[in-house]
PDB file of C-alpha atoms and ligand atoms in Angstrom:
ATOM      1  CA  MET O 268     112.136 115.852  84.657  1.00 98.00           C
ATOM      2  CA  LYS O 269     110.572 118.997  86.068  1.00 98.00           C
ATOM      3  CA  ILE O 270     112.480 120.892  88.761  1.00 98.00           C
ATOM      4  CA  LEU O 271     110.268 122.804  91.197  1.00 98.00           C
ATOM      5  CA  GLN O 272     111.498 125.191  93.866  1.00 98.00           C
ATOM      6  CA  SER O 273     108.480 127.092  95.156  1.00 98.00           C
ATOM      7  CA  ARG O 274     105.133 126.019  96.614  1.00 98.00           C
ATOM      8  CA  SER O 275     103.337 127.837  93.797  1.00 98.00           C
ATOM      9  CA  GLU O 276     105.305 125.995  91.078  1.00 98.00           C
ATOM     10  CA  LEU O 277     104.577 122.732  92.867  1.00 98.00           C
ATOM     11  CA  ALA O 278     100.850 123.525  93.176  1.00 98.00           C
ATOM     12  CA  LEU O 279     100.612 124.315  89.477  1.00 98.00           C
ATOM     13  CA  TRP O 280     102.438 121.109  88.517  1.00 98.00           C
ATOM     14  CA  ARG O 281     100.271 119.034  90.898  1.00 98.00           C
ATOM     15  CA  GLN O 282      97.074 120.553  89.533  1.00 98.00           C
ATOM     16  CA  LYS O 283      97.902 119.410  86.021  1.00 98.00           C
ATOM     17  CA  LEU O 284      98.319 115.730  86.964  1.00 98.00           C
ATOM     18  CA  SER O 285      95.429 113.574  85.919  1.00 96.00           C
ATOM     19  CA  PRO O 286      93.329 112.315  88.883  1.00 95.00           C
ATOM     20  CA  ALA O 287      93.207 108.955  87.103  1.00 97.00           C
ATOM     21  CA  LYS O 288      96.970 108.509  87.508  1.00 98.00           C
ATOM     22  CA  LYS O 289      98.827 107.569  90.676  1.00 98.00           C
ATOM     23  CA  LEU O 290     101.481 109.816  92.199  1.00 98.00           C
ATOM     24  CA  GLY O 291     104.309 108.334  94.285  1.00 98.00           C
ATOM     25  CA  LEU O 292     106.254 110.588  96.678  1.00 99.00           C
ATOM     26  CA  VAL O 293     109.827 109.929  97.835  1.00 99.00           C
ATOM     27  CA  PRO O 294     110.888 112.415 100.546  1.00 98.00           C
ATOM     28  CA  THR O 295     114.674 112.773 100.944  1.00 98.00           C
ATOM     29  CA  MET O 296     117.316 115.122 102.279  1.00 98.00           C
ATOM     30  CA  GLY O 297     119.441 114.704  99.133  1.00 98.00           C
ATOM     31  CA  ALA O 298     123.069 113.523  98.824  1.00 97.00           C
ATOM     32  CA  LEU O 299     121.385 110.587  97.167  1.00 98.00           C
ATOM     33  CA  HIS O 300     122.760 107.053  97.022  1.00 98.00           C
ATOM     34  CA  ALA O 301     121.485 103.662  95.894  1.00 98.00           C
ATOM     35  CA  GLY O 302     119.300 103.357  99.037  1.00 98.00           C
ATOM     36  CA  HIS O 303     117.314 106.409  97.986  1.00 98.00           C
ATOM     37  CA  GLY O 304     117.489 105.116  94.407  1.00 98.00           C
ATOM     38  CA  SER O 305     115.690 101.904  95.400  1.00 98.00           C
ATOM     39  CA  LEU O 306     112.762 103.929  96.792  1.00 98.00           C
ATOM     40  CA  VAL O 307     112.568 105.968  93.599  1.00 98.00           C
ATOM     41  CA  SER O 308     112.697 102.853  91.409  1.00 98.00           C
ATOM     42  CA  GLN O 309     109.933 101.236  93.463  1.00 98.00           C
ATOM     43  CA  SER O 310     107.770 104.331  93.076  1.00 98.00           C
ATOM     44  CA  VAL O 311     108.460 104.529  89.339  1.00 98.00           C
ATOM     45  CA  ALA O 312     107.401 100.872  89.045  1.00 98.00           C
ATOM     46  CA  ASP O 313     104.199 101.381  91.087  1.00 98.00           C
ATOM     47  CA  ASN O 314     102.961 104.783  89.869  1.00 98.00           C
ATOM     48  CA  GLU O 315     102.528 106.778  86.670  1.00 98.00           C
ATOM     49  CA  ASP O 316     104.298 109.767  88.273  1.00 98.00           C
ATOM     50  CA  THR O 317     107.025 110.012  90.885  1.00 98.00           C
ATOM     51  CA  LEU O 318     107.878 113.187  92.767  1.00 99.00           C
ATOM     52  CA  VAL O 319     111.115 113.251  94.764  1.00 99.00           C
ATOM     53  CA  THR O 320     111.627 115.962  97.373  1.00 98.00           C
ATOM     54  CA  ILE O 321     115.087 117.149  98.356  1.00 98.00           C
ATOM     55  CA  PHE O 322     115.000 119.206 101.529  1.00 98.00           C
ATOM     56  CA  VAL O 323     117.407 119.217 104.457  1.00 98.00           C
ATOM     57  CA  ASN O 324     114.768 119.856 107.105  1.00 98.00           C
ATOM     58  CA  PRO O 325     116.194 122.093 109.833  1.00 97.00           C
ATOM     59  CA  THR O 326     113.494 121.225 112.389  1.00 97.00           C
ATOM     60  CA  GLN O 327     114.656 117.621 112.664  1.00 97.00           C
ATOM     61  CA  PHE O 328     118.234 118.571 113.628  1.00 96.00           C
ATOM     62  CA  GLY O 329     119.226 119.311 117.239  1.00 95.00           C
ATOM     63  CA  PRO O 330     121.305 122.406 118.070  1.00 93.00           C
ATOM     64  CA  ASP O 331     124.566 120.396 118.250  1.00 92.00           C
ATOM     65  CA  GLU O 332     123.907 118.254 115.175  1.00 95.00           C
ATOM     66  CA  ASP O 333     125.278 118.356 111.639  1.00 94.00           C
ATOM     67  CA  LEU O 334     122.703 120.594 109.873  1.00 97.00           C
ATOM     68  CA  ASP O 335     125.304 123.004 108.510  1.00 96.00           C
ATOM     69  CA  ARG O 336     127.682 120.358 107.261  1.00 94.00           C
ATOM     70  CA  TYR O 337     125.041 117.866 106.066  1.00 96.00           C
ATOM     71  CA  PRO O 338     126.201 116.803 102.562  1.00 96.00           C
ATOM     72  CA  ARG O 339     124.519 118.556  99.632  1.00 96.00           C
ATOM     73  CA  ASP O 340     124.927 117.606  95.970  1.00 97.00           C
ATOM     74  CA  LEU O 341     121.939 118.890  94.004  1.00 98.00           C
ATOM     75  CA  GLU O 342     123.585 118.440  90.615  1.00 98.00           C
ATOM     76  CA  GLY O 343     124.520 114.802  91.268  1.00 98.00           C
ATOM     77  CA  ASP O 344     121.074 114.139  92.767  1.00 98.00           C
ATOM     78  CA  LEU O 345     119.244 115.521  89.723  1.00 98.00           C
ATOM     79  CA  ALA O 346     121.369 113.428  87.334  1.00 98.00           C
ATOM     80  CA  LEU O 347     120.572 110.250  89.285  1.00 98.00           C
ATOM     81  CA  LEU O 348     116.854 111.037  89.509  1.00 98.00           C
ATOM     82  CA  ALA O 349     116.557 111.754  85.783  1.00 98.00           C
ATOM     83  CA  GLN O 350     118.228 108.426  85.079  1.00 98.00           C
ATOM     84  CA  LEU O 351     115.809 106.583  87.402  1.00 98.00           C
ATOM     85  CA  GLY O 352     112.762 108.077  85.708  1.00 98.00           C
ATOM     86  CA  ALA O 353     111.425 110.507  88.335  1.00 98.00           C
ATOM     87  CA  THR O 354     108.780 112.839  86.873  1.00 98.00           C
ATOM     88  CA  ALA O 355     109.612 115.850  89.035  1.00 98.00           C
ATOM     89  CA  VAL O 356     111.841 117.054  91.873  1.00 98.00           C
ATOM     90  CA  PHE O 357     110.767 119.532  94.540  1.00 98.00           C
ATOM     91  CA  ALA O 358     113.856 121.160  96.056  1.00 98.00           C
ATOM     92  CA  PRO O 359     112.660 124.261  97.923  1.00 98.00           C
ATOM     93  CA  PRO O 360     114.679 126.674 100.051  1.00 98.00           C
ATOM     94  CA  VAL O 361     113.885 126.674 103.795  1.00 98.00           C
ATOM     95  CA  SER O 362     111.911 129.941 103.439  1.00 98.00           C
ATOM     96  CA  GLU O 363     109.376 128.202 101.143  1.00 98.00           C
ATOM     97  CA  ILE O 364     108.587 125.530 103.715  1.00 98.00           C
ATOM     98  CA  TYR O 365     108.777 127.591 106.905  1.00 98.00           C
ATOM     99  CA  PRO O 366     108.016 131.178 105.757  1.00 97.00           C
ATOM    100  CA  GLN O 367     107.148 132.219 109.318  1.00 95.00           C
ATOM    101  CA  GLY O 368     110.070 130.398 110.922  1.00 95.00           C
ATOM    102  CA  PRO O 369     109.864 126.956 112.547  1.00 92.00           C
ATOM    103  CA  SER O 370     106.391 125.421 112.832  1.00 94.00           C
ATOM    104  CA  HIS O 371     104.424 126.098 116.030  1.00 94.00           C
ATOM    105  CA  ILE O 372     102.899 122.619 115.941  1.00 96.00           C
ATOM    106  CA  THR O 373     104.374 119.787 117.980  1.00 96.00           C
ATOM    107  CA  PHE O 374     103.753 116.110 117.289  1.00 96.00           C
ATOM    108  CA  ALA O 375     104.057 113.301 119.793  1.00 94.00           C
ATOM    109  CA  ILE O 376     103.235 109.671 119.071  1.00 94.00           C
ATOM    110  CA  HIS O 377     103.138 108.068 122.468  1.00 92.00           C
ATOM    111  CA  GLY O 378     105.024 104.823 122.800  1.00 90.00           C
ATOM    112  CA  LEU O 379     106.712 105.155 119.424  1.00 94.00           C
ATOM    113  CA  ASP O 380     108.772 108.340 119.571  1.00 92.00           C
ATOM    114  CA  ASP O 381     110.264 108.261 123.066  1.00 92.00           C
ATOM    115  CA  ARG O 382     112.823 105.487 122.538  1.00 95.00           C
ATOM    116  CA  LEU O 383     115.775 104.849 120.214  1.00 97.00           C
ATOM    117  CA  CYS O 384     116.450 107.944 118.057  1.00 96.00           C
ATOM    118  CA  GLY O 385     113.460 109.680 119.684  1.00 95.00           C
ATOM    119  CA  ALA O 386     115.306 109.514 123.014  1.00 95.00           C
ATOM    120  CA  SER O 387     118.824 110.174 121.677  1.00 95.00           C
ATOM    121  CA  ARG O 388     117.772 113.072 119.465  1.00 96.00           C
ATOM    122  CA  PRO O 389     115.162 115.143 121.354  1.00 95.00           C
ATOM    123  CA  GLY O 390     112.866 116.927 118.894  1.00 95.00           C
ATOM    124  CA  HIS O 391     114.011 114.839 115.925  1.00 96.00           C
ATOM    125  CA  MET O 392     110.834 112.799 115.436  1.00 96.00           C
ATOM    126  CA  ASN O 393     108.720 115.941 115.882  1.00 97.00           C
ATOM    127  CA  GLY O 394     110.698 117.588 113.072  1.00 97.00           C
ATOM    128  CA  VAL O 395     110.252 114.517 110.864  1.00 97.00           C
ATOM    129  CA  LEU O 396     106.490 114.496 111.442  1.00 97.00           C
ATOM    130  CA  GLN O 397     106.264 118.229 110.737  1.00 98.00           C
ATOM    131  CA  ILE O 398     108.042 117.946 107.387  1.00 98.00           C
ATOM    132  CA  VAL O 399     106.255 114.817 106.179  1.00 98.00           C
ATOM    133  CA  THR O 400     102.879 116.340 107.085  1.00 98.00           C
ATOM    134  CA  ILE O 401     103.767 119.518 105.183  1.00 98.00           C
ATOM    135  CA  LEU O 402     105.006 117.509 102.180  1.00 98.00           C
ATOM    136  CA  PHE O 403     101.955 115.223 102.186  1.00 98.00           C
ATOM    137  CA  HIS O 404      99.663 118.271 102.146  1.00 98.00           C
ATOM    138  CA  LEU O 405     101.586 120.157  99.498  1.00 98.00           C
ATOM    139  CA  THR O 406     102.006 117.177  97.175  1.00 98.00           C
ATOM    140  CA  ARG O 407      98.898 114.997  97.869  1.00 98.00           C
ATOM    141  CA  PRO O 408     100.505 111.703  96.817  1.00 98.00           C
ATOM    142  CA  ASP O 409      98.700 108.380  96.476  1.00 98.00           C
ATOM    143  CA  ARG O 410     101.682 106.538  97.934  1.00 98.00           C
ATOM    144  CA  ALA O 411     104.795 107.585  99.845  1.00 98.00           C
ATOM    145  CA  TYR O 412     107.983 105.530 100.098  1.00 98.00           C
ATOM    146  CA  PHE O 413     110.186 105.207 103.185  1.00 98.00           C
ATOM    147  CA  GLY O 414     113.262 103.072 103.860  1.00 98.00           C
ATOM    148  CA  LEU O 415     113.378 100.537 106.659  1.00 96.00           C
ATOM    149  CA  LYS O 416     116.838 101.825 107.532  1.00 97.00           C
ATOM    150  CA  ASP O 417     114.924 104.481 109.470  1.00 97.00           C
ATOM    151  CA  TYR O 418     112.595 101.885 110.940  1.00 97.00           C
ATOM    152  CA  GLN O 419     111.300 104.001 113.821  1.00 97.00           C
ATOM    153  CA  GLN O 420     110.649 106.887 111.429  1.00 97.00           C
ATOM    154  CA  TYR O 421     108.695 104.538 109.157  1.00 96.00           C
ATOM    155  CA  ARG O 422     106.594 103.254 112.080  1.00 95.00           C
ATOM    156  CA  ILE O 423     105.705 106.715 113.378  1.00 96.00           C
ATOM    157  CA  ILE O 424     104.817 107.988 109.900  1.00 97.00           C
ATOM    158  CA  GLN O 425     102.695 104.915 109.263  1.00 96.00           C
ATOM    159  CA  THR O 426     100.905 105.521 112.581  1.00 96.00           C
ATOM    160  CA  LEU O 427     100.326 109.209 111.767  1.00 97.00           C
ATOM    161  CA  VAL O 428      98.808 108.321 108.403  1.00 98.00           C
ATOM    162  CA  GLU O 429      96.694 105.460 109.765  1.00 96.00           C
ATOM    163  CA  GLU O 430      95.321 107.123 112.891  1.00 97.00           C
ATOM    164  CA  LEU O 431      94.653 110.528 111.330  1.00 97.00           C
ATOM    165  CA  TYR O 432      93.280 109.059 108.081  1.00 98.00           C
ATOM    166  CA  PHE O 433      95.736 110.789 105.765  1.00 98.00           C
ATOM    167  CA  PRO O 434      94.554 109.778 102.283  1.00 98.00           C
ATOM    168  CA  LEU O 435      97.676 107.962 101.147  1.00 98.00           C
ATOM    169  CA  GLU O 436      99.448 104.655 101.494  1.00 98.00           C
ATOM    170  CA  ILE O 437     102.873 104.262 103.103  1.00 97.00           C
ATOM    171  CA  ARG O 438     105.161 101.736 101.432  1.00 97.00           C
ATOM    172  CA  PRO O 439     108.223 100.494 103.346  1.00 96.00           C
ATOM    173  CA  CYS O 440     111.323  99.524 101.329  1.00 96.00           C
ATOM    174  CA  PRO O 441     114.186  97.201 102.340  1.00 95.00           C
ATOM    175  CA  ILE O 442     117.573  98.487 103.512  1.00 96.00           C
ATOM    176  CA  VAL O 443     120.178  98.793 100.749  1.00 97.00           C
ATOM    177  CA  ARG O 444     123.721  98.019 101.883  1.00 97.00           C
ATOM    178  CA  GLU O 445     127.290  98.412 100.673  1.00 97.00           C
ATOM    179  CA  ASP O 446     129.023  95.166  99.626  1.00 97.00           C
ATOM    180  CA  ASP O 447     130.455  94.697 103.129  1.00 96.00           C
ATOM    181  CA  GLY O 448     127.036  95.108 104.791  1.00 97.00           C
ATOM    182  CA  LEU O 449     127.230  98.757 105.921  1.00 98.00           C
ATOM    183  CA  ALA O 450     123.783 100.313 105.467  1.00 98.00           C
ATOM    184  CA  MET O 451     123.987 103.054 102.844  1.00 98.00           C
ATOM    185  CA  SER O 452     123.619 106.528 104.326  1.00 98.00           C
ATOM    186  CA  SER O 453     124.328 110.067 103.168  1.00 96.00           C
ATOM    187  CA  ARG O 454     126.444 110.357 106.330  1.00 96.00           C
ATOM    188  CA  ASN O 455     128.759 107.529 105.181  1.00 97.00           C
ATOM    189  CA  ARG O 456     130.487 110.266 103.153  1.00 95.00           C
ATOM    190  CA  TYR O 457     131.937 111.588 106.409  1.00 95.00           C
ATOM    191  CA  LEU O 458     133.710 108.303 107.191  1.00 97.00           C
ATOM    192  CA  GLU O 459     137.401 108.081 106.434  1.00 95.00           C
ATOM    193  CA  GLY O 460     140.021 105.311 106.784  1.00 96.00           C
ATOM    194  CA  ALA O 461     139.731 103.300 109.978  1.00 98.00           C
ATOM    195  CA  TYR O 462     136.357 104.869 110.816  1.00 98.00           C
ATOM    196  CA  ARG O 463     134.910 103.457 107.591  1.00 98.00           C
ATOM    197  CA  GLU O 464     136.287  99.991 108.413  1.00 98.00           C
ATOM    198  CA  GLN O 465     135.014 100.112 111.980  1.00 98.00           C
ATOM    199  CA  ALA O 466     131.570 101.292 110.870  1.00 98.00           C
ATOM    200  CA  LEU O 467     130.947  97.573 110.346  1.00 98.00           C
ATOM    201  CA  PHE O 468     130.463  97.491 114.114  1.00 98.00           C
ATOM    202  CA  LEU O 469     126.767  98.133 113.560  1.00 98.00           C
ATOM    203  CA  GLN O 470     125.973  95.425 111.037  1.00 98.00           C
ATOM    204  CA  ASP O 471     128.370  92.874 112.574  1.00 98.00           C
ATOM    205  CA  THR O 472     126.808  93.340 116.026  1.00 98.00           C
ATOM    206  CA  LEU O 473     123.286  92.957 114.619  1.00 98.00           C
ATOM    207  CA  GLN O 474     124.246  89.788 112.726  1.00 98.00           C
ATOM    208  CA  ARG O 475     125.824  88.277 115.845  1.00 98.00           C
ATOM    209  CA  LEU O 476     122.696  89.097 117.839  1.00 97.00           C
ATOM    210  CA  ARG O 477     120.566  87.387 115.228  1.00 97.00           C
ATOM    211  CA  ALA O 478     122.854  84.334 115.295  1.00 97.00           C
ATOM    212  CA  ALA O 479     122.493  84.228 119.119  1.00 97.00           C
ATOM    213  CA  ARG O 480     118.721  84.859 119.116  1.00 96.00           C
ATOM    214  CA  GLU O 481     117.859  81.580 120.889  1.00 95.00           C
ATOM    215  CA  GLN O 482     120.204  82.420 123.780  1.00 95.00           C
ATOM    216  CA  LEU O 483     119.225  86.059 124.244  1.00 93.00           C
ATOM    217  CA  CYS O 484     116.715  85.280 126.990  1.00 88.00           C
ATOM    218  CA  GLN O 485     119.582  83.987 129.150  1.00 90.00           C
ATOM    219  CA  PRO O 486     120.908  86.720 131.434  1.00 88.00           C
ATOM    220  CA  GLY O 487     124.289  88.117 130.453  1.00 93.00           C
ATOM    221  CA  THR O 488     124.267  86.978 126.803  1.00 94.00           C
ATOM    222  CA  LEU O 489     123.731  90.454 125.403  1.00 94.00           C
ATOM    223  CA  ASP O 490     126.322  92.092 127.689  1.00 94.00           C
ATOM    224  CA  THR O 491     128.970  89.479 126.868  1.00 96.00           C
ATOM    225  CA  LEU O 492     128.355  89.884 123.159  1.00 97.00           C
ATOM    226  CA  LEU O 493     128.536  93.648 123.388  1.00 96.00           C
ATOM    227  CA  THR O 494     131.754  93.645 125.425  1.00 97.00           C
ATOM    228  CA  ALA O 495     133.407  91.436 122.787  1.00 98.00           C
ATOM    229  CA  GLN O 496     132.165  93.701 119.998  1.00 98.00           C
ATOM    230  CA  GLN O 497     133.473  96.833 121.683  1.00 97.00           C
ATOM    231  CA  ALA O 498     136.888  95.172 121.952  1.00 98.00           C
ATOM    232  CA  ARG O 499     136.763  94.309 118.216  1.00 98.00           C
ATOM    233  CA  TYR O 500     135.675  97.832 117.233  1.00 98.00           C
ATOM    234  CA  PRO O 501     137.391 100.257 119.636  1.00 98.00           C
ATOM    235  CA  LEU O 502     136.637 103.302 117.447  1.00 98.00           C
ATOM    236  CA  ALA O 503     132.887 102.747 117.623  1.00 98.00           C
ATOM    237  CA  ARG O 504     131.034 104.456 120.481  1.00 98.00           C
ATOM    238  CA  LEU O 505     127.666 102.859 121.150  1.00 98.00           C
ATOM    239  CA  ASP O 506     124.658 105.158 121.464  1.00 97.00           C
ATOM    240  CA  TYR O 507     122.020 102.450 121.897  1.00 97.00           C
ATOM    241  CA  LEU O 508     121.437  98.768 121.260  1.00 97.00           C
ATOM    242  CA  GLU O 509     117.897  97.582 121.903  1.00 96.00           C
ATOM    243  CA  ILE O 510     115.717  94.652 120.963  1.00 96.00           C
ATOM    244  CA  LEU O 511     112.104  95.752 120.607  1.00 95.00           C
ATOM    245  CA  ASP O 512     108.828  94.405 119.315  1.00 93.00           C
ATOM    246  CA  GLY O 513     108.846  95.497 115.675  1.00 92.00           C
ATOM    247  CA  ARG O 514     105.177  96.501 115.791  1.00 90.00           C
ATOM    248  CA  THR O 515     104.903  98.432 119.046  1.00 92.00           C
ATOM    249  CA  LEU O 516     108.558  99.389 119.573  1.00 94.00           C
ATOM    250  CA  SER O 517     108.168  98.296 123.185  1.00 94.00           C
ATOM    251  CA  PRO O 518     110.277  95.658 124.946  1.00 94.00           C
ATOM    252  CA  PRO O 519     109.049  92.242 123.769  1.00 92.00           C
ATOM    253  CA  ALA O 520     107.501  89.879 126.292  1.00 89.00           C
ATOM    254  CA  ALA O 521     109.853  87.174 124.993  1.00 90.00           C
ATOM    255  CA  ILE O 522     112.376  86.869 122.202  1.00 94.00           C
ATOM    256  CA  THR O 523     110.388  84.610 119.908  1.00 93.00           C
ATOM    257  CA  PRO O 524     109.336  84.966 116.261  1.00 90.00           C
ATOM    258  CA  GLU O 525     105.758  85.813 117.351  1.00 88.00           C
ATOM    259  CA  GLN O 526     106.993  89.073 118.905  1.00 88.00           C
ATOM    260  CA  ALA O 527     108.609  90.115 115.598  1.00 91.00           C
ATOM    261  CA  PRO O 528     111.675  91.284 117.559  1.00 94.00           C
ATOM    262  CA  VAL O 529     113.945  93.753 115.794  1.00 95.00           C
ATOM    263  CA  ALA O 530     117.435  94.726 116.997  1.00 97.00           C
ATOM    264  CA  PHE O 531     118.190  98.448 116.724  1.00 98.00           C
ATOM    265  CA  ILE O 532     121.617  99.998 116.970  1.00 98.00           C
ATOM    266  CA  ALA O 533     123.106 103.503 116.820  1.00 98.00           C
ATOM    267  CA  ALA O 534     126.796 104.322 117.198  1.00 98.00           C
ATOM    268  CA  TYR O 535     129.244 107.155 116.664  1.00 98.00           C
ATOM    269  CA  LEU O 536     132.341 106.738 114.528  1.00 98.00           C
ATOM    270  CA  GLY O 537     134.164 109.915 115.457  1.00 97.00           C
ATOM    271  CA  ASP O 538     131.558 112.668 115.034  1.00 95.00           C
ATOM    272  CA  THR O 539     129.433 110.618 112.636  1.00 96.00           C
ATOM    273  CA  ARG O 540     126.317 108.995 114.040  1.00 97.00           C
ATOM    274  CA  LEU O 541     125.047 105.915 112.177  1.00 98.00           C
ATOM    275  CA  ILE O 542     121.997 103.720 112.695  1.00 98.00           C
ATOM    276  CA  ASP O 543     120.961 100.264 111.535  1.00 98.00           C
ATOM    277  CA  ASN O 544     118.473  97.535 112.434  1.00 97.00           C
ATOM    278  CA  LEU O 545     117.828  93.874 111.745  1.00 96.00           C
ATOM    279  CA  PRO O 546     114.843  91.629 112.480  1.00 95.00           C
ATOM    280  CA  LEU O 547     115.927  88.658 114.610  1.00 95.00           C
ATOM    281  CA  TRP O 548     113.629  86.491 112.496  1.00 94.00           C
ATOM    282  CA  ASP O 549     112.682  87.496 108.968  1.00 90.00           C
ATOM    283  CA  TYR O 550     109.796  89.958 108.932  1.00 76.00           C
ATOM    284  CA  PRO O 551     106.367  88.443 108.407  1.00 66.00           C
ATOM    285  CA  VAL O 552     104.821  91.035 106.038  1.00 60.00           C
ATOM    286  CA  VAL O 553     106.569  94.321 106.742  1.00 65.00           C
ATOM    287  CA  SER O 554     103.611  96.464 105.812  1.00 63.00           C
ATOM    288  CA  ASP O 555     101.539  94.587 108.424  1.00 60.00           C
ATOM    289  CA  LEU O 556     104.002  95.403 111.210  1.00 58.00           C
TER     290      LEU O 556
HETATM  291  P1  AMP A2077     117.242 110.692 104.114  1.00 56.16           P
HETATM  292  O1  AMP A2077     117.690 111.401 102.874  1.00 56.16           O
HETATM  293  O2  AMP A2077     118.354 110.139 104.923  1.00 56.16           O
HETATM  294  O3  AMP A2077     116.240 111.483 104.922  1.00 56.16           O
HETATM  295  O4  AMP A2077     116.449 109.412 103.600  1.00 56.16           O
HETATM  296  C1  AMP A2077     115.341 109.521 102.731  1.00 56.16           C
HETATM  297  C2  AMP A2077     114.660 108.184 102.642  1.00 56.16           C
HETATM  298  O5  AMP A2077     115.582 107.232 102.118  1.00 56.16           O
HETATM  299  C3  AMP A2077     114.187 107.651 103.984  1.00 56.16           C
HETATM  300  O6  AMP A2077     112.920 107.031 103.819  1.00 56.16           O
HETATM  301  C4  AMP A2077     115.247 106.649 104.343  1.00 56.16           C
HETATM  302  O7  AMP A2077     114.800 105.615 105.187  1.00 56.16           O
HETATM  303  C5  AMP A2077     115.601 106.106 102.970  1.00 56.16           C
HETATM  304  N1  AMP A2077     116.928 105.476 102.986  1.00 56.16           N
HETATM  305  C6  AMP A2077     118.087 106.051 103.384  1.00 56.16           C
HETATM  306  N2  AMP A2077     119.089 105.152 103.332  1.00 56.16           N
HETATM  307  C7  AMP A2077     118.551 103.994 102.907  1.00 56.16           C
HETATM  308  C8  AMP A2077     119.063 102.681 102.653  1.00 56.16           C
HETATM  309  N3  AMP A2077     120.348 102.385 102.842  1.00 56.16           N
HETATM  310  N4  AMP A2077     118.223 101.741 102.204  1.00 56.16           N
HETATM  311  C9  AMP A2077     116.894 102.030 102.015  1.00 56.16           C
HETATM  312  N5  AMP A2077     116.350 103.229 102.239  1.00 56.16           N
HETATM  313  C10 AMP A2077     117.164 104.199 102.674  1.00 56.16           C
END
């Protein structure tokens, strides 16, 4: 497995790949777990070459967020990636990606980036779109892999690629969970003791919403459910809980399978912010959403 740290090393490596072979890209911020691993394995299965990027992108963190303490474990990450069969890893310092300081270009994807995490974390989706655009241009992959755990991120990246004719295909991958249902996340490392137990607030609330999907159109159902959940999980502080059309990320006209409604949740356990989502009916074909 080749380890690349500069744009020039990456360019040289990319140049040598045969045009007849497919390259899969898996962008990550490192501190890898089995969720990231599933994306890498999917890319290794689909493509002759797989490039994984490890870069904690400063432009997607707000001023009061956890950029400085975001977990980093390059050695552990490289061991896992070698085992999974990645061809190369691009792990540049910030100065290689933003040599002139933060990008001057701002992205907005109307209707998709102003809700959910886009609303709770101003500037976050712009930072995500900056870094994926930079990585797509530097690496020129045939396919890029994104987890449905970050559903909104997946939808905005898919829209960017589709509407601006980026020459690659976006492949969504299912959420990988711990045995008790908690969605795997690099930030789960922050959770200790009771906070780890109460992190189940997210998944448990989503499952109860799905179980109550036929009643959700009746006024009060959602509020009653949420009040009960907050009593069960007093350590969890809700950021948002929304049911949106999985294609447009706008409020669905009705809560029926035709609207592909997806429930989205974000909550703080202490200082740790976690997100999760669940379709209220199984997805039709995710890549068509
Ligand atoms: P991150 O390192 O958090 O930026 O995540 C890198 C990629 O891994 C993103 O496409 C995430 O959606 C994906 N990912 C993170 N956690 C999971 C998970 N539990 N299951 C599936 N994909 C995930």
